[in-house]
XYZ file of C-alpha atoms in Angstrom:
135
model
C -37.658 -99.643 -71.147
C -35.967 -100.560 -67.870
C -37.284 -101.211 -64.383
C -38.061 -98.546 -61.848
C -36.138 -99.084 -58.450
C -36.947 -96.778 -55.707
C -34.959 -97.021 -52.404
C -37.251 -97.325 -49.223
C -37.154 -93.757 -47.426
C -36.823 -91.941 -50.697
C -38.842 -88.664 -51.428
C -40.073 -88.917 -55.082
C -41.286 -85.977 -56.997
C -43.826 -86.853 -59.781
C -44.944 -84.347 -62.467
C -48.391 -84.332 -64.106
C -47.231 -86.779 -66.919
C -46.486 -89.575 -64.457
C -50.021 -89.196 -62.866
C -51.659 -89.031 -66.392
C -49.726 -92.072 -67.632
C -50.802 -94.088 -64.432
C -54.554 -93.141 -64.265
C -55.085 -93.255 -68.028
C -53.051 -96.340 -68.399
C -50.826 -95.095 -71.267
C -48.697 -97.797 -73.037
C -46.110 -99.464 -70.985
C -45.695 -96.540 -68.589
C -48.325 -97.710 -66.376
C -46.751 -101.099 -65.676
C -43.386 -99.325 -65.187
C -44.791 -97.267 -62.672
C -46.436 -99.837 -60.599
C -43.565 -100.282 -58.220
C -43.800 -96.522 -57.385
C -47.253 -96.683 -56.346
C -47.063 -100.047 -54.474
C -44.237 -98.775 -52.406
C -46.030 -95.582 -51.836
C -48.998 -97.589 -50.574
C -46.765 -99.539 -48.147
C -45.684 -96.008 -46.927
C -42.016 -96.947 -47.656
C -41.553 -93.653 -49.793
C -43.002 -90.132 -50.023
C -44.591 -88.986 -53.214
C -44.408 -85.190 -53.634
C -45.842 -82.936 -56.357
C -46.958 -79.342 -56.817
C -50.650 -78.238 -56.679
C -49.801 -77.336 -60.292
C -50.181 -80.925 -61.080
C -53.722 -80.907 -60.074
C -54.405 -78.183 -62.680
C -52.459 -79.720 -65.518
C -53.903 -83.260 -65.025
C -57.544 -81.927 -65.155
C -57.332 -79.926 -68.453
C -57.710 -82.873 -70.608
C -60.679 -84.436 -68.714
C -62.391 -81.035 -68.500
C -61.965 -80.439 -72.215
C -63.675 -83.821 -72.842
C -66.142 -83.279 -70.070
C -65.167 -86.484 -68.708
C -66.696 -86.296 -65.241
C -65.589 -89.851 -64.279
C -62.001 -89.176 -65.104
C -62.042 -85.814 -63.288
C -63.188 -87.640 -60.126
C -60.776 -90.265 -60.583
C -57.866 -87.566 -60.782
C -59.309 -85.650 -57.873
C -59.517 -88.913 -55.702
C -55.863 -89.758 -56.537
C -54.510 -86.343 -56.044
C -56.531 -85.332 -53.069
C -57.274 -88.466 -51.142
C -54.146 -90.486 -51.362
C -50.606 -90.392 -50.016
C -49.510 -88.023 -52.661
C -48.358 -84.717 -51.020
C -49.459 -81.771 -53.015
C -47.590 -78.828 -52.178
C -48.660 -75.179 -52.637
C -46.706 -72.858 -54.894
C -44.962 -70.642 -52.389
C -43.144 -67.436 -52.836
C -39.843 -69.346 -52.073
C -40.687 -71.989 -54.841
C -41.409 -69.076 -57.147
C -38.038 -67.452 -56.622
C -36.200 -70.740 -57.080
C -38.286 -71.107 -60.281
C -37.386 -67.759 -61.701
C -33.749 -68.537 -61.262
C -34.057 -71.820 -63.047
C -36.337 -70.242 -65.639
C -33.666 -67.545 -66.274
C -30.717 -70.050 -66.533
C -32.275 -72.766 -68.588
C -34.465 -73.135 -71.737
C -37.437 -74.561 -69.853
C -41.043 -73.528 -69.518
C -42.566 -71.714 -66.349
C -44.606 -75.005 -65.294
C -41.445 -77.168 -65.560
C -39.456 -74.559 -63.453
C -42.225 -74.627 -60.670
C -41.935 -78.375 -60.831
C -38.201 -78.465 -60.567
C -38.171 -75.734 -57.739
C -40.707 -77.717 -55.874
C -38.573 -80.806 -55.904
C -35.591 -78.835 -54.914
C -37.268 -77.018 -52.007
C -38.534 -80.351 -50.620
C -35.120 -82.046 -51.133
C -36.414 -84.946 -53.333
C -34.219 -87.840 -54.072
C -35.891 -88.549 -57.340
C -37.662 -86.592 -60.082
C -39.959 -88.592 -62.423
C -41.067 -87.139 -65.745
C -41.367 -88.227 -69.254
C -41.584 -84.744 -70.597
C -39.083 -84.671 -73.523
C -38.818 -80.897 -73.862
C -38.125 -80.706 -70.160
C -35.481 -83.532 -70.162
C -33.804 -81.954 -73.243
C -33.644 -78.361 -72.056
C -32.815 -78.756 -68.340
C -29.110 -78.803 -67.380
C-alpha cells in the first residue's frame, strides 16, 4: 500500500467507504487516509461528497443500533469541513448517462456524477466493483 499524496488546493471526492474506513479504523486504510484529513483540517484542500454518503455510512450503525457510532458519523459528516452536496437533477442526469454506458450501480453513478459536476481533482474509493466496472 502506497502513500496518499494530495496537492494543496485540490478538490477531493470521498465516497462512503473512505468515511467508514476512517471512522471505524479499518485495517491500514485509516493510517493511509490520515494525510487527507490533516490537509483538510488545515483547509489546504476541499473534501466533497454526496448526501448519499450520509445515508450509506449510517446503515451499518443503525442495523447494530450503535448510537455512539451514529453520532460519530453525524458529527463528522455534518459538523466538519466535508462538503455534503445534495443530489440535484443535474447530478441525476449525469448519473443516468454514466449508468447507461458503464456497468456500475446507481449509487456509484451518483457519486461519480457529483464528483464530475463539482470538478473534483481526485476521487477516493476502495469499492472494487466500482473500480473494476467504471471506464
